[in-house]
Amino acid sequence: MFFLESRSNKSGGLNIGLMGGTFDPIHMGHLVTAEEARQQFDLDYVIFVPAGIPPHKDEAAISLPEHRYLMTSLAVMSNPSFFVSRMEIDQEQPTYTIDTVRHFACGNEPGPEIFFITGADAILEIFTWKDYEDLLRLCTFIAVSRPGYSLDRFYESLDRSCPDMRHKVHLLEIPALAVSSTFIRERVALSKTIKYLTPEPVEQYIRKHGLYKSGG
Ligand code: NAP
């Protein structure tokens, strides 16, 4: 549980950004995204939530949760508005965003407004997520993409499934998202430099623990 100091707010509560992702590894694109979302959506804090066992992924294909948590912690340590949660990585069973959002939506009074930030490609699949209608009621989504992405077809599906919910999904275009975790893993496997693609402590962590040597 996070106990966050209440700093501002129109409705008396906090605006909390939950940055959801696998972060295997975290990179500059994620950090630029979180900072841009913080400013554009007037967020008091951004809490990075590395995914535990994602329900839609092969567990063996991703790095250990503890590695992803520690790399994320190293990456955010210099930003006073950024935090990292162990909420998902400490679960032994697959984790669902609805449980994470419910966790952060209660316990802080007055109730915070939750913004769930993640890749637009992931949000396109939201109709397959557990309790997605409740999720859309409980939080606002920030769908992140590189410039030129369109959510038009997604909004058409949203109109059919959940009318009047367009205002709950915003597109945030981030040029720095040309960097991706896949790109970094591939470069490490080819012994290519990843300098300036991820913070230096993360780069050192990857080298020290021999992560991504076999690609993937
Ligand atoms: P993913 O399929 O690994 O990623 C899809 C795309 O989004 C990739 O291009 C990825 O780039 C990008 N991305 C992921 N997180 C991002 C972020 N925070 N900011 C910017 N770009 C991001 O997606 P995932 O990481 O597995 O899932 C994303 C989130 O959705 C997680 O929090 C996950 O738990 C949640 N989710 C929930 C459910 C459910 O509740 N049923 C189902 C699916 C996903 P990078 O690889 O460079 O990050």
PDB file of N, CA, C and O and ligand atoms in Angstrom, residues 19-23 27 30 55-57 96-97 116-119 121-122 129-130 180-181, ligand 1:
ATOM      1  N   MET A  19       1.663   3.363 -14.307  1.00  0.00           N
ATOM      2  CA  MET A  19       2.378   3.068 -15.548  1.00  0.00           C
ATOM      3  C   MET A  19       2.518   1.551 -15.639  1.00  0.00           C
ATOM      4  O   MET A  19       3.340   0.944 -14.947  1.00  0.00           O
ATOM      5  N   GLY A  20       1.654   0.929 -16.444  1.00  0.00           N
ATOM      6  CA  GLY A  20       1.654  -0.531 -16.532  1.00  0.00           C
ATOM      7  C   GLY A  20       2.495  -1.017 -17.700  1.00  0.00           C
ATOM      8  O   GLY A  20       2.466  -0.435 -18.778  1.00  0.00           O
ATOM      9  N   GLY A  21       3.259  -2.063 -17.459  1.00  0.00           N
ATOM     10  CA  GLY A  21       4.065  -2.623 -18.546  1.00  0.00           C
ATOM     11  C   GLY A  21       4.918  -3.761 -18.046  1.00  0.00           C
ATOM     12  O   GLY A  21       5.035  -3.985 -16.831  1.00  0.00           O
ATOM     13  N   THR A  22       5.522  -4.466 -18.964  1.00  0.00           N
ATOM     14  CA  THR A  22       6.395  -5.578 -18.580  1.00  0.00           C
ATOM     15  C   THR A  22       7.769  -5.041 -18.162  1.00  0.00           C
ATOM     16  O   THR A  22       8.433  -5.601 -17.301  1.00  0.00           O
ATOM     17  N   PHE A  23       8.199  -3.958 -18.794  1.00  0.00           N
ATOM     18  CA  PHE A  23       9.478  -3.302 -18.502  1.00  0.00           C
ATOM     19  C   PHE A  23      10.636  -4.295 -18.545  1.00  0.00           C
ATOM     20  O   PHE A  23      11.385  -4.453 -17.584  1.00  0.00           O
ATOM     21  N   HIS A  27      13.076   1.554 -20.519  1.00  0.00           N
ATOM     22  CA  HIS A  27      13.954   2.348 -21.398  1.00  0.00           C
ATOM     23  C   HIS A  27      13.536   3.815 -21.386  1.00  0.00           C
ATOM     24  O   HIS A  27      12.533   4.185 -20.755  1.00  0.00           O
ATOM     25  N   HIS A  30       9.898   4.831 -22.072  1.00  0.00           N
ATOM     26  CA  HIS A  30       8.963   4.717 -20.947  1.00  0.00           C
ATOM     27  C   HIS A  30       9.073   5.951 -20.040  1.00  0.00           C
ATOM     28  O   HIS A  30       8.067   6.474 -19.571  1.00  0.00           O
ATOM     29  N   PRO A  55      -1.293 -12.278 -17.774  1.00  0.00           N
ATOM     30  CA  PRO A  55      -2.193 -13.379 -18.118  1.00  0.00           C
ATOM     31  C   PRO A  55      -2.057 -13.807 -19.575  1.00  0.00           C
ATOM     32  O   PRO A  55      -2.398 -14.919 -19.925  1.00  0.00           O
ATOM     33  N   HIS A  56      -1.527 -12.919 -20.412  1.00  0.00           N
ATOM     34  CA  HIS A  56      -1.504 -13.156 -21.855  1.00  0.00           C
ATOM     35  C   HIS A  56      -0.119 -13.544 -22.359  1.00  0.00           C
ATOM     36  O   HIS A  56       0.109 -13.586 -23.543  1.00  0.00           O
ATOM     37  N   LYS A  57       0.858 -13.798 -21.445  1.00  0.00           N
ATOM     38  CA  LYS A  57       2.231 -14.022 -21.905  1.00  0.00           C
ATOM     39  C   LYS A  57       2.811 -15.309 -21.368  1.00  0.00           C
ATOM     40  O   LYS A  57       2.435 -15.764 -20.282  1.00  0.00           O
ATOM     41  N   TYR A  96      -4.118  -9.130 -12.992  1.00  0.00           N
ATOM     42  CA  TYR A  96      -5.038  -8.434 -13.883  1.00  0.00           C
ATOM     43  C   TYR A  96      -5.086  -6.957 -13.505  1.00  0.00           C
ATOM     44  O   TYR A  96      -5.098  -6.612 -12.315  1.00  0.00           O
ATOM     45  N   THR A  97      -5.169  -6.119 -14.540  1.00  0.00           N
ATOM     46  CA  THR A  97      -5.155  -4.670 -14.309  1.00  0.00           C
ATOM     47  C   THR A  97      -6.314  -4.236 -13.414  1.00  0.00           C
ATOM     48  O   THR A  97      -6.163  -3.334 -12.587  1.00  0.00           O
ATOM     49  N   PHE A 116      -4.486   5.047 -16.058  1.00  0.00           N
ATOM     50  CA  PHE A 116      -3.660   3.872 -16.364  1.00  0.00           C
ATOM     51  C   PHE A 116      -2.955   4.135 -17.701  1.00  0.00           C
ATOM     52  O   PHE A 116      -3.600   4.304 -18.738  1.00  0.00           O
ATOM     53  N   ILE A 117      -1.628   4.170 -17.629  1.00  0.00           N
ATOM     54  CA  ILE A 117      -0.817   4.531 -18.804  1.00  0.00           C
ATOM     55  C   ILE A 117      -0.177   3.263 -19.350  1.00  0.00           C
ATOM     56  O   ILE A 117       0.532   2.552 -18.623  1.00  0.00           O
ATOM     57  N   THR A 118      -0.386   2.984 -20.608  1.00  0.00           N
ATOM     58  CA  THR A 118       0.330   1.854 -21.205  1.00  0.00           C
ATOM     59  C   THR A 118       0.308   1.961 -22.727  1.00  0.00           C
ATOM     60  O   THR A 118      -0.266   2.900 -23.290  1.00  0.00           O
ATOM     61  N   GLY A 119       0.977   1.017 -23.399  1.00  0.00           N
ATOM     62  CA  GLY A 119       1.091   1.060 -24.851  1.00  0.00           C
ATOM     63  C   GLY A 119      -0.270   0.975 -25.531  1.00  0.00           C
ATOM     64  O   GLY A 119      -1.148   0.225 -25.088  1.00  0.00           O
ATOM     65  N   ASP A 121      -0.972  -0.416 -28.292  1.00  0.00           N
ATOM     66  CA  ASP A 121      -1.201  -1.778 -28.809  1.00  0.00           C
ATOM     67  C   ASP A 121      -1.845  -2.660 -27.740  1.00  0.00           C
ATOM     68  O   ASP A 121      -2.690  -3.501 -28.044  1.00  0.00           O
ATOM     69  N   ALA A 122      -1.421  -2.475 -26.493  1.00  0.00           N
ATOM     70  CA  ALA A 122      -2.000  -3.271 -25.407  1.00  0.00           C
ATOM     71  C   ALA A 122      -3.457  -2.856 -25.191  1.00  0.00           C
ATOM     72  O   ALA A 122      -4.333  -3.707 -25.003  1.00  0.00           O
ATOM     73  N   TRP A 129      -9.738  -8.032 -21.712  1.00  0.00           N
ATOM     74  CA  TRP A 129      -9.240  -7.962 -20.338  1.00  0.00           C
ATOM     75  C   TRP A 129     -10.358  -8.266 -19.345  1.00  0.00           C
ATOM     76  O   TRP A 129     -11.533  -8.000 -19.613  1.00  0.00           O
ATOM     77  N   LYS A 130      -9.925  -8.771 -18.176  1.00  0.00           N
ATOM     78  CA  LYS A 130     -10.905  -9.099 -17.127  1.00  0.00           C
ATOM     79  C   LYS A 130     -11.668  -7.834 -16.687  1.00  0.00           C
ATOM     80  O   LYS A 130     -11.040  -6.808 -16.391  1.00  0.00           O
ATOM     81  N   SER A 180      12.245   0.561 -28.104  1.00  0.00           N
ATOM     82  CA  SER A 180      11.344  -0.427 -27.504  1.00  0.00           C
ATOM     83  C   SER A 180      12.184  -1.435 -26.724  1.00  0.00           C
ATOM     84  O   SER A 180      13.394  -1.575 -26.952  1.00  0.00           O
ATOM     85  N   SER A 181      11.531  -2.148 -25.825  1.00  0.00           N
ATOM     86  CA  SER A 181      12.241  -3.177 -25.056  1.00  0.00           C
ATOM     87  C   SER A 181      12.775  -4.265 -25.988  1.00  0.00           C
ATOM     88  O   SER A 181      13.890  -4.772 -25.791  1.00  0.00           O
TER      89      SER A 181
HETATM   90  P1  NAP B   1       3.005  -5.553 -24.427  1.00  0.00           P
HETATM   91  O1  NAP B   1       2.111  -6.398 -25.261  1.00  0.00           O
HETATM   92  O2  NAP B   1       4.299  -6.128 -23.934  1.00  0.00           O
HETATM   93  O3  NAP B   1       3.321  -4.179 -25.113  1.00  0.00           O
HETATM   94  C1  NAP B   1       2.555  -3.692 -26.186  1.00  0.00           C
HETATM   95  C2  NAP B   1       3.238  -2.448 -26.732  1.00  0.00           C
HETATM   96  O4  NAP B   1       3.067  -1.386 -25.780  1.00  0.00           O
HETATM   97  C3  NAP B   1       4.735  -2.607 -26.948  1.00  0.00           C
HETATM   98  O5  NAP B   1       5.098  -1.829 -28.071  1.00  0.00           O
HETATM   99  C4  NAP B   1       5.321  -2.016 -25.658  1.00  0.00           C
HETATM  100  O6  NAP B   1       6.623  -1.503 -25.863  1.00  0.00           O
HETATM  101  C5  NAP B   1       4.359  -0.886 -25.360  1.00  0.00           C
HETATM  102  N1  NAP B   1       4.260  -0.559 -23.941  1.00  0.00           N
HETATM  103  C6  NAP B   1       3.979  -1.424 -22.929  1.00  0.00           C
HETATM  104  N2  NAP B   1       3.905  -0.741 -21.768  1.00  0.00           N
HETATM  105  C7  NAP B   1       4.154   0.568 -22.071  1.00  0.00           C
HETATM  106  C8  NAP B   1       4.192   1.769 -21.303  1.00  0.00           C
HETATM  107  N3  NAP B   1       3.926   1.764 -19.981  1.00  0.00           N
HETATM  108  N4  NAP B   1       4.473   2.913 -21.936  1.00  0.00           N
HETATM  109  C9  NAP B   1       4.710   2.936 -23.255  1.00  0.00           C
HETATM  110  N5  NAP B   1       4.679   1.853 -24.052  1.00  0.00           N
HETATM  111  C10 NAP B   1       4.395   0.684 -23.455  1.00  0.00           C
HETATM  112  O7  NAP B   1       2.156  -5.061 -23.172  1.00  0.00           O
HETATM  113  P2  NAP B   1       2.333  -5.532 -21.705  1.00  0.00           P
HETATM  114  O8  NAP B   1       3.535  -4.830 -21.153  1.00  0.00           O
HETATM  115  O9  NAP B   1       2.256  -7.008 -21.632  1.00  0.00           O
HETATM  116  O10 NAP B   1       0.967  -4.991 -21.040  1.00  0.00           O
HETATM  117  C11 NAP B   1       0.790  -3.619 -20.852  1.00  0.00           C
HETATM  118  C12 NAP B   1      -0.041  -3.442 -19.573  1.00  0.00           C
HETATM  119  O11 NAP B   1      -1.366  -3.914 -19.804  1.00  0.00           O
HETATM  120  C13 NAP B   1       0.496  -4.218 -18.376  1.00  0.00           C
HETATM  121  O12 NAP B   1       0.341  -3.436 -17.232  1.00  0.00           O
HETATM  122  C14 NAP B   1      -0.390  -5.455 -18.332  1.00  0.00           C
HETATM  123  O13 NAP B   1      -0.527  -6.012 -17.044  1.00  0.00           O
HETATM  124  C15 NAP B   1      -1.710  -4.868 -18.816  1.00  0.00           C
HETATM  125  N6  NAP B   1      -2.558  -5.931 -19.382  1.00  0.00           N
HETATM  126  C16 NAP B   1      -3.585  -6.370 -18.618  1.00  0.00           C
HETATM  127  C17 NAP B   1      -4.397  -7.403 -19.078  1.00  0.00           C
HETATM  128  C18 NAP B   1      -5.545  -7.863 -18.201  1.00  0.00           C
HETATM  129  O14 NAP B   1      -5.767  -7.282 -17.157  1.00  0.00           O
HETATM  130  N7  NAP B   1      -6.242  -8.891 -18.607  1.00  0.00           N
HETATM  131  C19 NAP B   1      -4.148  -7.982 -20.329  1.00  0.00           C
HETATM  132  C20 NAP B   1      -3.075  -7.485 -21.087  1.00  0.00           C
HETATM  133  C21 NAP B   1      -2.275  -6.454 -20.595  1.00  0.00           C
HETATM  134  P3  NAP B   1       7.814  -1.947 -24.854  1.00  0.00           P
HETATM  135  O15 NAP B   1       7.956  -3.436 -25.058  1.00  0.00           O
HETATM  136  O16 NAP B   1       8.962  -1.154 -25.323  1.00  0.00           O
HETATM  137  O17 NAP B   1       7.328  -1.617 -23.478  1.00  0.00           O
END
